[in-house]
């Protein structure tokens, strides 16, 4: 399935997180979607939230939805480990 980043993710979130010292790439986002440690399909239906270890204290969470045969990434953010699962 093709993975597409929204303008919000590509032009707002990634640069904003980089200014805070958190470097996230499109490749990393795709890795979280393709190889998640945890998937939440209930909290924000019909959106899916995939999470994966990011560093010692954080996981990277990626919120996306599937439209036909395209995965559309809505947002991404680091979260403290243990907060969501």
Tab-separated table of N, CA and C in Angstrom:
chain	number	residue	atom	x	y	z
A	1	UNK	N	0.834	-1.173	0.000
A	1	UNK	CA	0.000	0.000	0.000
A	1	UNK	C	0.891	1.253	0.000
A	2	UNK	N	0.468	2.243	-0.712
A	2	UNK	CA	1.215	3.498	-0.793
A	2	UNK	C	0.963	4.322	0.472
A	3	UNK	N	2.026	4.944	1.008
A	3	UNK	CA	1.917	5.792	2.192
A	3	UNK	C	2.154	7.237	1.767
A	4	UNK	N	1.200	8.113	2.120
A	4	UNK	CA	1.267	9.526	1.756
A	4	UNK	C	1.231	10.375	3.024
A	5	UNK	N	2.156	11.322	3.125
A	5	UNK	CA	2.168	12.258	4.250
A	5	UNK	C	1.326	13.475	3.891
A	6	UNK	N	0.501	13.934	4.817
A	6	UNK	CA	-0.245	15.164	4.585
A	6	UNK	C	0.713	16.347	4.652
A	7	UNK	N	0.266	17.477	4.142
A	7	UNK	CA	1.083	18.699	4.219
A	7	UNK	C	1.365	19.054	5.671
A	8	UNK	N	0.389	18.814	6.535
A	8	UNK	CA	0.573	19.091	7.964
A	8	UNK	C	1.778	18.347	8.530
A	9	UNK	N	1.898	17.081	8.185
A	9	UNK	CA	3.015	16.273	8.685
A	9	UNK	C	4.330	16.719	8.044
A	10	UNK	N	4.319	16.821	6.731
A	10	UNK	CA	5.545	17.100	5.988
A	10	UNK	C	6.087	18.506	6.227
A	11	UNK	N	5.202	19.498	6.274
A	11	UNK	CA	5.663	20.888	6.340
A	11	UNK	C	5.508	21.551	7.704
A	12	UNK	N	4.719	20.950	8.593
A	12	UNK	CA	4.535	21.529	9.925
A	12	UNK	C	5.166	20.681	11.022
A	13	UNK	N	4.702	19.424	11.157
A	13	UNK	CA	5.136	18.591	12.282
A	13	UNK	C	6.612	18.226	12.244
A	14	UNK	N	7.090	17.719	11.115
A	14	UNK	CA	8.497	17.299	11.039
A	14	UNK	C	9.434	18.474	11.304
A	15	UNK	N	9.247	19.645	10.660
A	15	UNK	CA	10.137	20.792	10.958
A	15	UNK	C	9.985	21.301	12.397
A	16	UNK	N	8.746	21.316	12.919
A	16	UNK	CA	8.539	21.779	14.290
A	16	UNK	C	9.239	20.877	15.296
A	17	UNK	N	9.126	19.580	15.122
A	17	UNK	CA	9.814	18.644	16.007
A	17	UNK	C	11.328	18.756	15.869
A	18	UNK	N	11.814	19.002	14.649
A	18	UNK	CA	13.257	19.162	14.429
A	18	UNK	C	13.790	20.370	15.193
A	19	UNK	N	13.008	21.451	15.264
A	19	UNK	CA	13.418	22.636	16.024
A	19	UNK	C	13.563	22.321	17.503
A	20	UNK	N	12.811	21.333	17.967
A	20	UNK	CA	12.878	20.908	19.363
A	20	UNK	C	13.939	19.839	19.589
A	21	UNK	N	14.678	19.495	18.529
A	21	UNK	CA	15.728	18.495	18.643
A	21	UNK	C	15.262	17.068	18.402
A	22	UNK	N	14.038	16.908	17.951
A	22	UNK	CA	13.493	15.576	17.686
A	22	UNK	C	13.464	15.378	16.181
A	23	UNK	N	14.358	14.546	15.687
A	23	UNK	CA	14.481	14.351	14.247
A	23	UNK	C	13.674	13.137	13.799
A	24	UNK	N	12.651	13.425	13.004
A	24	UNK	CA	11.780	12.387	12.465
A	24	UNK	C	11.782	12.539	10.955
A	25	UNK	N	11.905	11.424	10.263
A	25	UNK	CA	11.909	11.451	8.799
A	25	UNK	C	10.693	10.696	8.263
A	26	UNK	N	10.432	10.894	6.993
A	26	UNK	CA	9.357	10.147	6.337
A	26	UNK	C	9.645	8.651	6.416
A	27	UNK	N	10.913	8.294	6.313
A	27	UNK	CA	11.305	6.886	6.390
A	27	UNK	C	10.957	6.302	7.765
A	28	UNK	N	11.204	7.055	8.819
A	28	UNK	CA	10.895	6.603	10.170
A	28	UNK	C	9.384	6.441	10.355
A	29	UNK	N	8.620	7.389	9.831
A	29	UNK	CA	7.165	7.321	9.912
A	29	UNK	C	6.656	6.064	9.204
A	30	UNK	N	7.190	5.800	8.030
A	30	UNK	CA	6.780	4.609	7.278
A	30	UNK	C	7.154	3.331	8.016
A	31	UNK	N	8.302	3.345	8.706
A	31	UNK	CA	8.723	2.182	9.485
A	31	UNK	C	7.752	1.911	10.633
A	32	UNK	N	7.284	2.973	11.288
A	32	UNK	CA	6.314	2.800	12.378
A	32	UNK	C	5.035	2.159	11.849
A	33	UNK	N	4.582	2.599	10.677
A	33	UNK	CA	3.360	2.040	10.086
A	33	UNK	C	3.559	0.583	9.672
A	34	UNK	N	4.683	0.296	9.047
A	34	UNK	CA	4.929	-1.056	8.532
A	34	UNK	C	5.359	-2.058	9.600
A	35	UNK	N	5.986	-1.587	10.682
A	35	UNK	CA	6.510	-2.475	11.730
A	35	UNK	C	6.200	-1.936	13.126
A	36	UNK	N	4.948	-1.725	13.459
A	36	UNK	CA	4.615	-1.124	14.757
A	36	UNK	C	4.837	-2.089	15.919
A	37	UNK	N	5.101	-1.510	17.092
A	37	UNK	CA	5.133	-2.302	18.323
A	37	UNK	C	3.716	-2.446	18.871
A	38	UNK	N	2.861	-1.484	18.548
A	38	UNK	CA	1.482	-1.480	19.048
A	38	UNK	C	0.587	-0.760	18.035
A	39	UNK	N	-0.639	-1.243	17.886
A	39	UNK	CA	-1.615	-0.591	17.013
A	39	UNK	C	-2.906	-0.389	17.803
A	40	UNK	N	-3.428	0.834	17.745
A	40	UNK	CA	-4.695	1.175	18.403
A	40	UNK	C	-5.712	1.490	17.310
A	41	UNK	N	-6.731	0.656	17.197
A	41	UNK	CA	-7.762	0.879	16.174
A	41	UNK	C	-9.087	1.334	16.796
A	42	UNK	N	-9.115	1.479	18.119
A	42	UNK	CA	-10.363	1.790	18.807
A	42	UNK	C	-10.479	3.229	19.297
A	43	UNK	N	-9.395	3.852	19.703
A	43	UNK	CA	-9.449	5.163	20.345
A	43	UNK	C	-9.979	6.279	19.464
A	44	UNK	N	-9.639	6.253	18.197
A	44	UNK	CA	-9.967	7.375	17.315
A	44	UNK	C	-10.505	6.869	15.980
A	45	UNK	N	-11.426	5.923	16.060
A	45	UNK	CA	-11.970	5.305	14.859
A	45	UNK	C	-12.539	6.345	13.901
A	46	UNK	N	-12.335	6.321	12.627
A	46	UNK	CA	-11.743	5.257	11.810
A	46	UNK	C	-10.226	5.380	11.662
A	47	UNK	N	-9.629	6.312	12.411
A	47	UNK	CA	-8.175	6.469	12.327
A	47	UNK	C	-7.477	5.335	13.078
A	48	UNK	N	-6.251	5.087	12.675
A	48	UNK	CA	-5.418	4.053	13.283
A	48	UNK	C	-4.198	4.758	13.872
A	49	UNK	N	-3.785	4.333	15.062
A	49	UNK	CA	-2.598	4.908	15.691
A	49	UNK	C	-1.579	3.795	15.871
A	50	UNK	N	-0.457	3.925	15.161
A	50	UNK	CA	0.637	2.955	15.269
A	50	UNK	C	1.725	3.561	16.135
A	51	UNK	N	2.320	2.744	16.990
A	51	UNK	CA	3.376	3.218	17.888
A	51	UNK	C	4.575	2.289	17.810
A	52	UNK	N	5.758	2.894	17.993
A	52	UNK	CA	6.997	2.116	17.976
A	52	UNK	C	8.033	2.829	18.838
A	53	UNK	N	8.906	2.044	19.486
A	53	UNK	CA	9.991	2.637	20.275
A	53	UNK	C	10.741	3.662	19.448
A	54	UNK	N	11.027	4.803	20.082
A	54	UNK	CA	11.739	5.880	19.405
A	54	UNK	C	13.090	6.130	20.061
A	55	UNK	N	13.098	6.270	21.375
A	55	UNK	CA	14.340	6.389	22.141
A	55	UNK	C	14.086	5.775	23.518
A	56	UNK	N	14.982	6.002	24.472
A	56	UNK	CA	14.854	5.353	25.782
A	56	UNK	C	13.582	5.744	26.529
A	57	UNK	N	13.102	6.968	26.316
A	57	UNK	CA	11.953	7.453	27.070
A	57	UNK	C	10.673	7.617	26.256
A	58	UNK	N	10.780	7.492	24.925
A	58	UNK	CA	9.631	7.822	24.079
A	58	UNK	C	9.300	6.751	23.044
A	59	UNK	N	8.038	6.775	22.630
A	59	UNK	CA	7.600	6.028	21.458
A	59	UNK	C	7.184	7.069	20.426
A	60	UNK	N	7.241	6.702	19.180
A	60	UNK	CA	6.746	7.569	18.122
A	60	UNK	C	5.369	7.059	17.737
A	61	UNK	N	4.376	7.940	17.779
A	61	UNK	CA	3.003	7.580	17.422
A	61	UNK	C	2.664	8.213	16.083
A	62	UNK	N	2.052	7.445	15.217
A	62	UNK	CA	1.661	7.901	13.885
A	62	UNK	C	0.169	7.652	13.723
A	63	UNK	N	-0.559	8.723	13.458
A	63	UNK	CA	-2.010	8.639	13.258
A	63	UNK	C	-2.267	8.658	11.756
A	64	UNK	N	-3.011	7.659	11.289
A	64	UNK	CA	-3.284	7.587	9.854
A	64	UNK	C	-4.650	6.972	9.597
A	65	UNK	N	-5.095	7.093	8.359
A	65	UNK	CA	-6.309	6.407	7.952
A	65	UNK	C	-6.083	5.810	6.572
A	66	UNK	N	-6.842	4.788	6.293
A	66	UNK	CA	-6.722	4.096	5.010
A	66	UNK	C	-7.888	4.536	4.135
A	67	UNK	N	-7.541	5.076	2.981
A	67	UNK	CA	-8.534	5.514	2.006
A	67	UNK	C	-8.289	4.742	0.722
A	68	UNK	N	-9.200	3.811	0.438
A	68	UNK	CA	-9.066	2.887	-0.685
A	68	UNK	C	-7.774	2.096	-0.514
A	69	UNK	N	-6.755	2.317	-1.316
A	69	UNK	CA	-5.503	1.570	-1.160
A	69	UNK	C	-4.339	2.495	-0.802
A	70	UNK	N	-4.647	3.625	-0.145
A	70	UNK	CA	-3.624	4.595	0.256
A	70	UNK	C	-3.681	4.799	1.769
A	71	UNK	N	-2.515	4.774	2.399
A	71	UNK	CA	-2.405	5.100	3.817
A	71	UNK	C	-2.072	6.588	3.889
A	72	UNK	N	-2.963	7.363	4.495
A	72	UNK	CA	-2.796	8.813	4.595
A	72	UNK	C	-2.399	9.161	6.025
A	73	UNK	N	-1.159	9.652	6.208
A	73	UNK	CA	-0.642	9.990	7.533
A	73	UNK	C	-1.171	11.368	7.920
A	74	UNK	N	-1.894	11.430	9.026
A	74	UNK	CA	-2.542	12.657	9.474
A	74	UNK	C	-1.644	13.466	10.394
A	75	UNK	N	-1.014	12.796	11.342
A	75	UNK	CA	-0.084	13.473	12.235
A	75	UNK	C	0.857	12.450	12.865
A	76	UNK	N	1.875	12.954	13.514
A	76	UNK	CA	2.831	12.109	14.231
A	76	UNK	C	3.359	12.886	15.426
A	77	UNK	N	3.697	12.164	16.479
A	77	UNK	CA	4.212	12.839	17.668
A	77	UNK	C	4.918	11.824	18.568
A	78	UNK	N	5.926	12.295	19.315
A	78	UNK	CA	6.554	11.428	20.308
A	78	UNK	C	5.697	11.445	21.577
A	79	UNK	N	5.663	10.327	22.272
A	79	UNK	CA	4.920	10.224	23.525
A	79	UNK	C	5.763	9.465	24.540
A	80	UNK	N	5.565	9.799	25.792
A	80	UNK	CA	6.289	9.132	26.862
A	80	UNK	C	5.916	7.657	26.895
A	81	UNK	N	6.924	6.794	27.029
A	81	UNK	CA	6.664	5.355	27.102
A	81	UNK	C	5.759	5.063	28.296
A	82	UNK	N	4.823	4.167	28.078
A	82	UNK	CA	3.906	3.778	29.128
A	82	UNK	C	2.652	4.632	29.226
A	83	UNK	N	2.614	5.730	28.528
A	83	UNK	CA	1.434	6.610	28.617
A	83	UNK	C	0.220	6.012	27.901
A	84	UNK	N	0.441	5.373	26.776
A	84	UNK	CA	-0.676	4.857	26.002
A	84	UNK	C	-0.802	3.337	26.006
A	85	UNK	N	0.292	2.649	26.198
A	85	UNK	CA	0.236	1.180	26.257
A	85	UNK	C	1.413	0.661	27.016
